[in-house]
Short mmCIF file of C-alpha atoms in Angstrom, two decimals:
data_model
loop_
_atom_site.label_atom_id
_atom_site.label_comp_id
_atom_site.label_asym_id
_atom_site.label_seq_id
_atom_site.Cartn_x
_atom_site.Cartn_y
_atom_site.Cartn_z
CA UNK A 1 -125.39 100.75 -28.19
CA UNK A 2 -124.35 98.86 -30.96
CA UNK A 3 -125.37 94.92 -31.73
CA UNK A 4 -121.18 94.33 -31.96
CA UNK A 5 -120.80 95.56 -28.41
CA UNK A 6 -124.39 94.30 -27.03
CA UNK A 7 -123.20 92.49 -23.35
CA UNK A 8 -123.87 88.73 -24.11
CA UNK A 9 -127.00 87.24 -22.46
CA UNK A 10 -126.78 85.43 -19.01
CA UNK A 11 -127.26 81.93 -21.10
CA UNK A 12 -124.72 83.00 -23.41
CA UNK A 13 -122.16 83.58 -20.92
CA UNK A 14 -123.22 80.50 -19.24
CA UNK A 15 -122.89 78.66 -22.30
CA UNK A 16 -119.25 79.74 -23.35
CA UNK A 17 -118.02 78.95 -19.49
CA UNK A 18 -119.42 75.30 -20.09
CA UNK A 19 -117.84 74.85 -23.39
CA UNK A 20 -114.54 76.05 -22.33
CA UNK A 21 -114.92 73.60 -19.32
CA UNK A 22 -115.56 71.07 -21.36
CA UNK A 23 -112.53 71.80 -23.76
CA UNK A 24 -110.31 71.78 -20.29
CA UNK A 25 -112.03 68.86 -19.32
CA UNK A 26 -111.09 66.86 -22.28
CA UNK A 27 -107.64 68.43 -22.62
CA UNK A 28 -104.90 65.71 -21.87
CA UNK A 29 -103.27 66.50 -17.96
CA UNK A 30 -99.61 67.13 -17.84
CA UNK A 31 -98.26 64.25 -15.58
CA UNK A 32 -96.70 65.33 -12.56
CA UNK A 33 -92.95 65.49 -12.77
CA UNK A 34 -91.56 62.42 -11.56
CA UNK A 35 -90.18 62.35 -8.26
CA UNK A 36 -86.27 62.23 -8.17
CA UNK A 37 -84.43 58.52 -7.74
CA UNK A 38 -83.22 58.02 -3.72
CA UNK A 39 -79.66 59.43 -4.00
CA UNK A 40 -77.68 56.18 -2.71
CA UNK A 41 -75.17 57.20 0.06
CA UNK A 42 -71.75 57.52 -1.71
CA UNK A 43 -69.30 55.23 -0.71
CA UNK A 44 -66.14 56.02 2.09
CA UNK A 45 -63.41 53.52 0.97
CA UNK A 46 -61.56 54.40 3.91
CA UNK A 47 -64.20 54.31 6.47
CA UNK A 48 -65.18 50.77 4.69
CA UNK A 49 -61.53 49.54 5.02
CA UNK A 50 -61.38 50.60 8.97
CA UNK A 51 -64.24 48.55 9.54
CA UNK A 52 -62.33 45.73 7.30
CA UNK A 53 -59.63 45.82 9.43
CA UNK A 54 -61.43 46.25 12.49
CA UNK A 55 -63.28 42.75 11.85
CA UNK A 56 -59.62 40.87 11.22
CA UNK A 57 -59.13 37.64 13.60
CA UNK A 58 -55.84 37.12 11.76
CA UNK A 59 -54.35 35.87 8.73
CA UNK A 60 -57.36 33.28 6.43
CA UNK A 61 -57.23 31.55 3.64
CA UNK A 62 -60.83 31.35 1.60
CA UNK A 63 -60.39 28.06 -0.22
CA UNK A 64 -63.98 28.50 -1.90
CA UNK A 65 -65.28 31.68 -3.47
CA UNK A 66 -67.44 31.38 -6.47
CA UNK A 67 -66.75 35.44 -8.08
CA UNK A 68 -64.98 34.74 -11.21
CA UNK A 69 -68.50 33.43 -13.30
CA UNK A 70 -70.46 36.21 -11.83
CA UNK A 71 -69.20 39.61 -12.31
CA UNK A 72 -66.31 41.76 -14.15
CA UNK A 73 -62.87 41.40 -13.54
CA UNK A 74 -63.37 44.62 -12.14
CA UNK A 75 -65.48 44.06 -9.74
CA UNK A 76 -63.17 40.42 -8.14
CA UNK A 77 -60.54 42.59 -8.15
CA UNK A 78 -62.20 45.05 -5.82
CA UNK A 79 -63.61 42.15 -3.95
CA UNK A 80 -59.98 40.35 -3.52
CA UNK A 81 -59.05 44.08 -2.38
CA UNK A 82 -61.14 44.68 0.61
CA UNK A 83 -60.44 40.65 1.69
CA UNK A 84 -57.20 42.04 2.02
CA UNK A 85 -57.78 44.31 4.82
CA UNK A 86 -59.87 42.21 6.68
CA UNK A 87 -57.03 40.17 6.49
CA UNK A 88 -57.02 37.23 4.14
CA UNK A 89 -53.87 35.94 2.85
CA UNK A 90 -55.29 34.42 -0.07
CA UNK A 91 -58.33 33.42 -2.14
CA UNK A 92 -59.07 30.14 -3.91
CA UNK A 93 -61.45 30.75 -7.20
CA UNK A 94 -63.73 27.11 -7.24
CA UNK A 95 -64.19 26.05 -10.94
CA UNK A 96 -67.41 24.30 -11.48
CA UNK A 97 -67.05 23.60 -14.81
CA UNK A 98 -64.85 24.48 -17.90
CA UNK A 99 -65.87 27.51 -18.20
CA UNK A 100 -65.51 28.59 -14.69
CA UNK A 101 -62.22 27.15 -14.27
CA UNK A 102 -61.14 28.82 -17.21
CA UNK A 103 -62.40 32.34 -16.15
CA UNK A 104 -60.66 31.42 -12.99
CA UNK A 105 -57.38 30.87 -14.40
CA UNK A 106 -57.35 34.42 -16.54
CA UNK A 107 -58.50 35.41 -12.75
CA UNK A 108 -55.63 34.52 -11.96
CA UNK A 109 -53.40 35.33 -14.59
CA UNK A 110 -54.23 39.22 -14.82
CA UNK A 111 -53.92 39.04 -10.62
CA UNK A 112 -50.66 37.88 -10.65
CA UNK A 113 -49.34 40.00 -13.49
CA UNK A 114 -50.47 43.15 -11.94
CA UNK A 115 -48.63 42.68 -8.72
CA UNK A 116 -51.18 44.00 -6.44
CA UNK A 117 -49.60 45.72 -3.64
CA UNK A 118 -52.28 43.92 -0.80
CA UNK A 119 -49.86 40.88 -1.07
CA UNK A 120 -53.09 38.52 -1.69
CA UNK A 121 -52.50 35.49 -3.41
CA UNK A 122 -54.84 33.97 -5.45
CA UNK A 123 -55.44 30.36 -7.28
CA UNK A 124 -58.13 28.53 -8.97
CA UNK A 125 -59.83 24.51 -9.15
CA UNK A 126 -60.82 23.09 -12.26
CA UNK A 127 -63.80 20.13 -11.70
CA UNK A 128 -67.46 19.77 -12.95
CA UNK A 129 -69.88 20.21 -10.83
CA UNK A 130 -71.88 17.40 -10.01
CA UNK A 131 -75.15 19.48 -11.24
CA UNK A 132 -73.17 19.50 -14.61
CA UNK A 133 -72.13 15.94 -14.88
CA UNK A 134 -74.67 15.00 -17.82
CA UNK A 135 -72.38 17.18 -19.68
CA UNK A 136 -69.29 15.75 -19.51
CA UNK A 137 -67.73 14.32 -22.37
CA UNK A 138 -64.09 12.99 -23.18
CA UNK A 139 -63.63 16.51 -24.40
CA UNK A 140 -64.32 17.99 -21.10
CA UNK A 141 -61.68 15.69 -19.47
CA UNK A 142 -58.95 16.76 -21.66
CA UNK A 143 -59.81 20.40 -20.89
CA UNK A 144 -59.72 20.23 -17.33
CA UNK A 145 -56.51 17.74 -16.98
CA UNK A 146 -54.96 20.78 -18.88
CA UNK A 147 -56.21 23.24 -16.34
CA UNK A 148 -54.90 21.24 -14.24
CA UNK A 149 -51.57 22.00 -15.36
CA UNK A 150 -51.70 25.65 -14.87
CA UNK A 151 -49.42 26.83 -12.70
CA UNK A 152 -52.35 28.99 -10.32
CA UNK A 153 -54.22 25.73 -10.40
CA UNK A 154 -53.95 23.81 -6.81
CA UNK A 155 -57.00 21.20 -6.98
CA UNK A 156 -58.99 19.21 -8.89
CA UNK A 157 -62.90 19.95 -8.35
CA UNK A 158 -65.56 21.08 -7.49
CA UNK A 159 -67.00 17.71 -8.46
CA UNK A 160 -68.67 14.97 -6.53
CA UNK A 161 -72.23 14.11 -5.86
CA UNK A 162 -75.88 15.94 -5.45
CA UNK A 163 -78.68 13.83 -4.35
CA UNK A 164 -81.10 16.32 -3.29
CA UNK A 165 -81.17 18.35 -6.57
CA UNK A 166 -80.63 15.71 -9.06
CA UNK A 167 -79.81 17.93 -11.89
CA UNK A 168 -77.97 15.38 -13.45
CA UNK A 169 -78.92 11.21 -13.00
CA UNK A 170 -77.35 9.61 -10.18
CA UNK A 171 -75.68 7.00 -12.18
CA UNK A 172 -73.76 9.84 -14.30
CA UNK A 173 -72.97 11.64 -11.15
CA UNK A 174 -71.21 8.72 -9.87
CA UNK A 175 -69.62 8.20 -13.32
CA UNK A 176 -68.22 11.69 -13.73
CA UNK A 177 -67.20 11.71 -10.18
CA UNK A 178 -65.10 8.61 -10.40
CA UNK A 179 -63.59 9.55 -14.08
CA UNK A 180 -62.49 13.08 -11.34
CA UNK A 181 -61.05 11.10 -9.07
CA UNK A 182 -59.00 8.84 -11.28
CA UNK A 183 -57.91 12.03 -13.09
CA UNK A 184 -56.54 13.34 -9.16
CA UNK A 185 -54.76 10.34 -8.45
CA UNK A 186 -53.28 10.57 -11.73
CA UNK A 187 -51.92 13.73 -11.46
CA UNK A 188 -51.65 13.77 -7.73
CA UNK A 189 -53.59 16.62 -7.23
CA UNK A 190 -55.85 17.75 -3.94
CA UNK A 191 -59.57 16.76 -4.80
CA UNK A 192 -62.41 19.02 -3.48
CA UNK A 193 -65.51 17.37 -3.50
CA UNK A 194 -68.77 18.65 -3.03
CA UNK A 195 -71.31 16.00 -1.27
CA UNK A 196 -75.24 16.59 -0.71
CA UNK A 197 -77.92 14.16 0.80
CA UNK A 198 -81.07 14.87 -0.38
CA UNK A 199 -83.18 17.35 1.97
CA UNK A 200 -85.27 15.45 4.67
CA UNK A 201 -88.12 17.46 3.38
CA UNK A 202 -87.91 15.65 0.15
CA UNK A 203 -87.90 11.78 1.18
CA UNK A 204 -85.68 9.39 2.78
CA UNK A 205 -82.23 9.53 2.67
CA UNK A 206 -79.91 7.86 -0.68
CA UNK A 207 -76.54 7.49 0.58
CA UNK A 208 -74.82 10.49 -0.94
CA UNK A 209 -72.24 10.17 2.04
CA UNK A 210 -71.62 6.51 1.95
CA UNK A 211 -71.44 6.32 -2.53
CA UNK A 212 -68.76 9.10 -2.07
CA UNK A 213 -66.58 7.52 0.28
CA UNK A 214 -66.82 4.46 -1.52
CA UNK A 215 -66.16 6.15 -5.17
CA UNK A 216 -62.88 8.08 -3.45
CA UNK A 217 -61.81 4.64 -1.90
CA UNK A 218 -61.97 2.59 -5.17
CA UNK A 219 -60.12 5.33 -6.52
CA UNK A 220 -57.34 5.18 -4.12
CA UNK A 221 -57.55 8.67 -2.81
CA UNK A 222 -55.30 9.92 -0.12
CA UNK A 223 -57.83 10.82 2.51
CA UNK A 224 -55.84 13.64 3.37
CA UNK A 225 -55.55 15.34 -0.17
CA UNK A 226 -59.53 15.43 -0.15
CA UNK A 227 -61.69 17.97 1.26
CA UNK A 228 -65.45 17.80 1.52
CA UNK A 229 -66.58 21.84 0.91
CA UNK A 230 -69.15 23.80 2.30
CA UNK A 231 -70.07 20.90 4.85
CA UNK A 232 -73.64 21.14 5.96
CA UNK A 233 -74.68 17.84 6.93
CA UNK A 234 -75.46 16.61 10.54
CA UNK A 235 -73.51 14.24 12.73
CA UNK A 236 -74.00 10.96 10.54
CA UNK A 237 -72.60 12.84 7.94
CA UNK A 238 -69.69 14.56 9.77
CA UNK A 239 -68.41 11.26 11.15
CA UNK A 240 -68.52 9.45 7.68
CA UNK A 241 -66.23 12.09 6.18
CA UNK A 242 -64.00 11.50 9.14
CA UNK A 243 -64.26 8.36 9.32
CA UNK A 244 -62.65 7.88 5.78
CA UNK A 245 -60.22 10.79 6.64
CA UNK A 246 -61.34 13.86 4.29
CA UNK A 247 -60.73 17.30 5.17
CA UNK A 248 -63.79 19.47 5.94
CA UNK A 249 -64.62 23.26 4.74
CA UNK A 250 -67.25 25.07 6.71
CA UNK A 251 -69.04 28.42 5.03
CA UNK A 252 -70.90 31.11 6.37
CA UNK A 253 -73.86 28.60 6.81
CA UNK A 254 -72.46 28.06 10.07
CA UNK A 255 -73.75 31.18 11.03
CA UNK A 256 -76.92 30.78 9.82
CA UNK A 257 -79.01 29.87 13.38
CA UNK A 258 -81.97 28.95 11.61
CA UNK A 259 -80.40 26.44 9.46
CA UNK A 260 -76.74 24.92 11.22
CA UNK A 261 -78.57 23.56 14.08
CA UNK A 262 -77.49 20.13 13.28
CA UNK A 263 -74.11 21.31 12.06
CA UNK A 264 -73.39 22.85 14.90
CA UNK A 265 -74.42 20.15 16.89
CA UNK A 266 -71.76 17.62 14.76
CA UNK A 267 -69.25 19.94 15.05
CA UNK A 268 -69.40 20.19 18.56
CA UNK A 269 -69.89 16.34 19.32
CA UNK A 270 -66.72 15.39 16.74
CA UNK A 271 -64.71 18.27 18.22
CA UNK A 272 -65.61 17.30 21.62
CA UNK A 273 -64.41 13.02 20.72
CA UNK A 274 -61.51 14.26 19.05
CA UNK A 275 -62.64 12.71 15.79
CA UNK A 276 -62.78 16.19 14.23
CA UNK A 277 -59.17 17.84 15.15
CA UNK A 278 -59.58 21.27 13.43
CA UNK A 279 -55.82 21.75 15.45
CA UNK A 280 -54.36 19.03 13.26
CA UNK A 281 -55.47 19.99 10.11
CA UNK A 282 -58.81 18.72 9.80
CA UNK A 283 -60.65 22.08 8.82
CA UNK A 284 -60.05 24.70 6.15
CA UNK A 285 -62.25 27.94 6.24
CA UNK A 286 -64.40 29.54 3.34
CA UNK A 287 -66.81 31.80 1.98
CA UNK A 288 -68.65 29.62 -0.75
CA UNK A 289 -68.63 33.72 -1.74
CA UNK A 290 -71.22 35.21 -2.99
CA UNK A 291 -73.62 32.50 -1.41
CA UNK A 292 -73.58 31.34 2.83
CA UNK A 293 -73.85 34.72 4.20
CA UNK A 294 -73.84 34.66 8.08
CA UNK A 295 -76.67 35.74 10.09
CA UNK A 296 -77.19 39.12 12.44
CA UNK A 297 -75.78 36.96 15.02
CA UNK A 298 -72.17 37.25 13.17
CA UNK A 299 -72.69 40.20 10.94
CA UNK A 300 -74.96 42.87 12.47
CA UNK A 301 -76.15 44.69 10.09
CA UNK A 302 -74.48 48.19 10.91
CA UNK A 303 -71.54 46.40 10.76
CA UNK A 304 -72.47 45.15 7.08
CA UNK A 305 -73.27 48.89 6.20
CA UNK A 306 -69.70 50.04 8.54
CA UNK A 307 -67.99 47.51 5.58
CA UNK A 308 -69.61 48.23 2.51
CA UNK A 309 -71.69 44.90 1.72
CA UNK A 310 -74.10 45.57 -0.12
CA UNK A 311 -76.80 43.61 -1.63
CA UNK A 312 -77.14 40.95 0.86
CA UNK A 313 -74.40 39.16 -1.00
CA UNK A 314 -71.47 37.31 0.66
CA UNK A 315 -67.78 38.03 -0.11
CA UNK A 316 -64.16 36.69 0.60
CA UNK A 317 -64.00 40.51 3.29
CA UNK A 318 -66.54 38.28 5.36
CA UNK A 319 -64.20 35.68 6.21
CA UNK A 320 -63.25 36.74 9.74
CA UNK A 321 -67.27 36.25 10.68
CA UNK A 322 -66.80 32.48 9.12
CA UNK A 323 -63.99 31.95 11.36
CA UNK A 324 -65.79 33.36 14.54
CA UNK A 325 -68.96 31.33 13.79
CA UNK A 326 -67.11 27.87 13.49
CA UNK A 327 -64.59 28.72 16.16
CA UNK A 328 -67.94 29.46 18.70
CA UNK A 329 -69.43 26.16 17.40
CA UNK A 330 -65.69 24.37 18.22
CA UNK A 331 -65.70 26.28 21.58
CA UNK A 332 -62.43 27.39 21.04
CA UNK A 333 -60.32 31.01 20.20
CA UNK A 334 -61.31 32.69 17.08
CA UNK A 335 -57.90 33.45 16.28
CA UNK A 336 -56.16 29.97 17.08
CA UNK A 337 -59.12 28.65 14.58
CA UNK A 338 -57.58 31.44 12.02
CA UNK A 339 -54.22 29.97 12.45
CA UNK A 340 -55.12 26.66 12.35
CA UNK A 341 -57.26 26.82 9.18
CA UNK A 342 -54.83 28.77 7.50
CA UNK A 343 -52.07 26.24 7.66
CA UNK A 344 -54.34 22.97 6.71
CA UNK A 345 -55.14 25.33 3.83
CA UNK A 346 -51.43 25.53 2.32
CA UNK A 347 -51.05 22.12 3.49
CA UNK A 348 -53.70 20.37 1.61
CA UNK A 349 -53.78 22.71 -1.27
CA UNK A 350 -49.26 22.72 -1.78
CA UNK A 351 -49.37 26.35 -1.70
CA UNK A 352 -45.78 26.76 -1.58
CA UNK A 353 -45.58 24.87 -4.55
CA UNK A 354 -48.40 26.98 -5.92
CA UNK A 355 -46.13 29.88 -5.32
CA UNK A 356 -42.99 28.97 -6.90
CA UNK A 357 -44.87 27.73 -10.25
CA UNK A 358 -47.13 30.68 -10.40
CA UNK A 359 -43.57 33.33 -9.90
CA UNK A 360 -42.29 31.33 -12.67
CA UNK A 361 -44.63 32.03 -15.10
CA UNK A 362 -46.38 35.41 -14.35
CA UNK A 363 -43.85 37.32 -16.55
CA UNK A 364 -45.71 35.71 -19.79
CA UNK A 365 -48.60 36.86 -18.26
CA UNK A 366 -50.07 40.06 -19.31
CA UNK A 367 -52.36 42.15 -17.25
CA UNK A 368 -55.40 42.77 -19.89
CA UNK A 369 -57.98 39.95 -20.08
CA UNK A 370 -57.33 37.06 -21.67
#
């Protein structure tokens, strides 16, 4: 035999296994495929609008949905859409500040123009925000009064005052709030306010209530063209706003147990004294969309997934839980409550006024954005 085809010694071989080994050894690994994304369950529009019908107490009106600053057109459209068929009449887009009650008005605008066969209605406010108010300048004043004037606009607001936040001083939330209320009376427009107390966690008590009341008085507010949004004070609270005459929106935060204790509680007592009439006009109904989502208690959560909510985020479709929350706390029919919100709505907000202005104009309007 040959020294080319000699058989390699037992070392040898043992030597070339541990070098090749070693060469796999140090070889970079091939990562392991990655494992696919969860396939998210496709969407049944007309399983989704069933259950949006199903949940319908009647015809609403939300007069506070915040969607306009915080998604596409696209996307409010599809959101006005499905409040449809759960049976709301119409929407009210809140304007914070310039910019939001601008975005609401092309809202608005490309709404109307497109004639949407759900028969919705929609409309806009143009305030500042008391969290804003250290912003406000004479410029902002002149571009809200001429929001104002838009035809789709039917309030002036959100404004007022935020004492447990403080984003802006207290002394230029009172300033700005007043300068708001002037600029109402002026125009004689419906005012919606927003008032907060700071949170008991926080310290006593500074008399968000009672500087309100007095700012709308020395203004010379009608009581009656005011309402005080997303409510969600206790009964010292409740019976101040009353007491001076204002209106009162309740959210979904009604229908949050572990929070509306106290709500509940001055809703209940008022209702029960007669010093909060919701049958006379006293309460209006809203979302405070995408924020104020009710609890299990109102919206199970297969009947969340049944309707297409996703995200944990509320929405003008959710409406008819609102209504059922309040009209439990109010110990009364959810759909006399519907009825009964709905008109104090077009009363305080001159819908039919709304209307006619709005069917006036929407010709000029063109349905791209503007």
């Amino acid at each position: 035999m040959s020294a080319l085809s000699a058989k390699p010694s037992d070392e040898e071989i043992a030597r070339r296994r541990a070098a090749k080994n070693a060469q796999k050894q140090a070889a970079p690994k091939k990562a392991p495929p990655a494992a696919a994304p969860p396939k998210k369950k496709a969407r049944d529009p007309e399983a989704e609008a069933a259950a949006l019908k199903e949940s319908a107490v009647g015809a609403l009106v939300d007069v506070g949905a915040n969607l306009q600053s915080r998604g596409k057109y696209d996307d409010v459209a599809r959101q006005l859409r499905r409040a449809a068929l759960a049976g709301v009449s119409r929407v009210v887009l809140t304007g914070c500040d310039v910019a939001g009650a601008d975005a609401g008005r092309a809202c608005c605008e490309r709404w109307a123009a497109a004639d949407e066969p759900s028969g919705l209605k929609l409309a806009f406010t143009a305030g500042v925000h008391p969290h804003d108010a250290k912003d406000w300048t004479g410029e902002t004043s002149d571009a809200i009064e001429a929001l104002a004037a838009h035809p789709a606009c039917v309030s002036l607001g959100e404004c007022g005052l935020d004492y447990d936040r403080m984003f802006s001083p207290r002394d230029v939330q009172l300033d700005v709030f007043a300068k708001q209320c002037a600029l109402a009376v002026k125009l004689g427009r419906a005012l919606f306010a927003h008032v907060r107390e700071v949170d008991a966690e926080k310290g006593a008590p500074l008399g968000a209530y009672a500087d309100a009341v007095r700012v709308l008085s020395e203004a010379g507010v009608d009581p009656r063209r005011v309402c005080v949004h997303c409510f969600t004070g206790g009964e010292a609270e409740l019976a101040a706003v009353r007491a001076y005459g204002a209106r009162v929106g309740f959210t979904g935060f009604v229908g949050i147990e572990k929070r509306s204790a106290a709500t509940r509680d001055a809703i209940k007592t008022l209702a029960g004294d007669g010093r909060l009439d919701w049958r006379a006009g006293d309460v209006v109904l809203e979302t405070d969309a995408p924020f104020m989502l009710p609890d299990k208690s109102w919206l199970p959560s297969a009947a969340q997934k049944r309707m297409g909510l996703r995200g944990g985020k509320n929405e003008p479709a959710v409406l008819p839980a609102v209504c059922r929350a309040l009209a439990d706390a109010l110990g009364a029919d959810a759909a006399e409550v519907a009825a009964a919100t709905t008109s104090a709505a077009g009363e305080f907000f001159s819908f039919g006024e709304a209307d006619a202005r709005v069917e006036a104009a929407r010709g000029a309007w063109s349905g791209g954005p503007s």
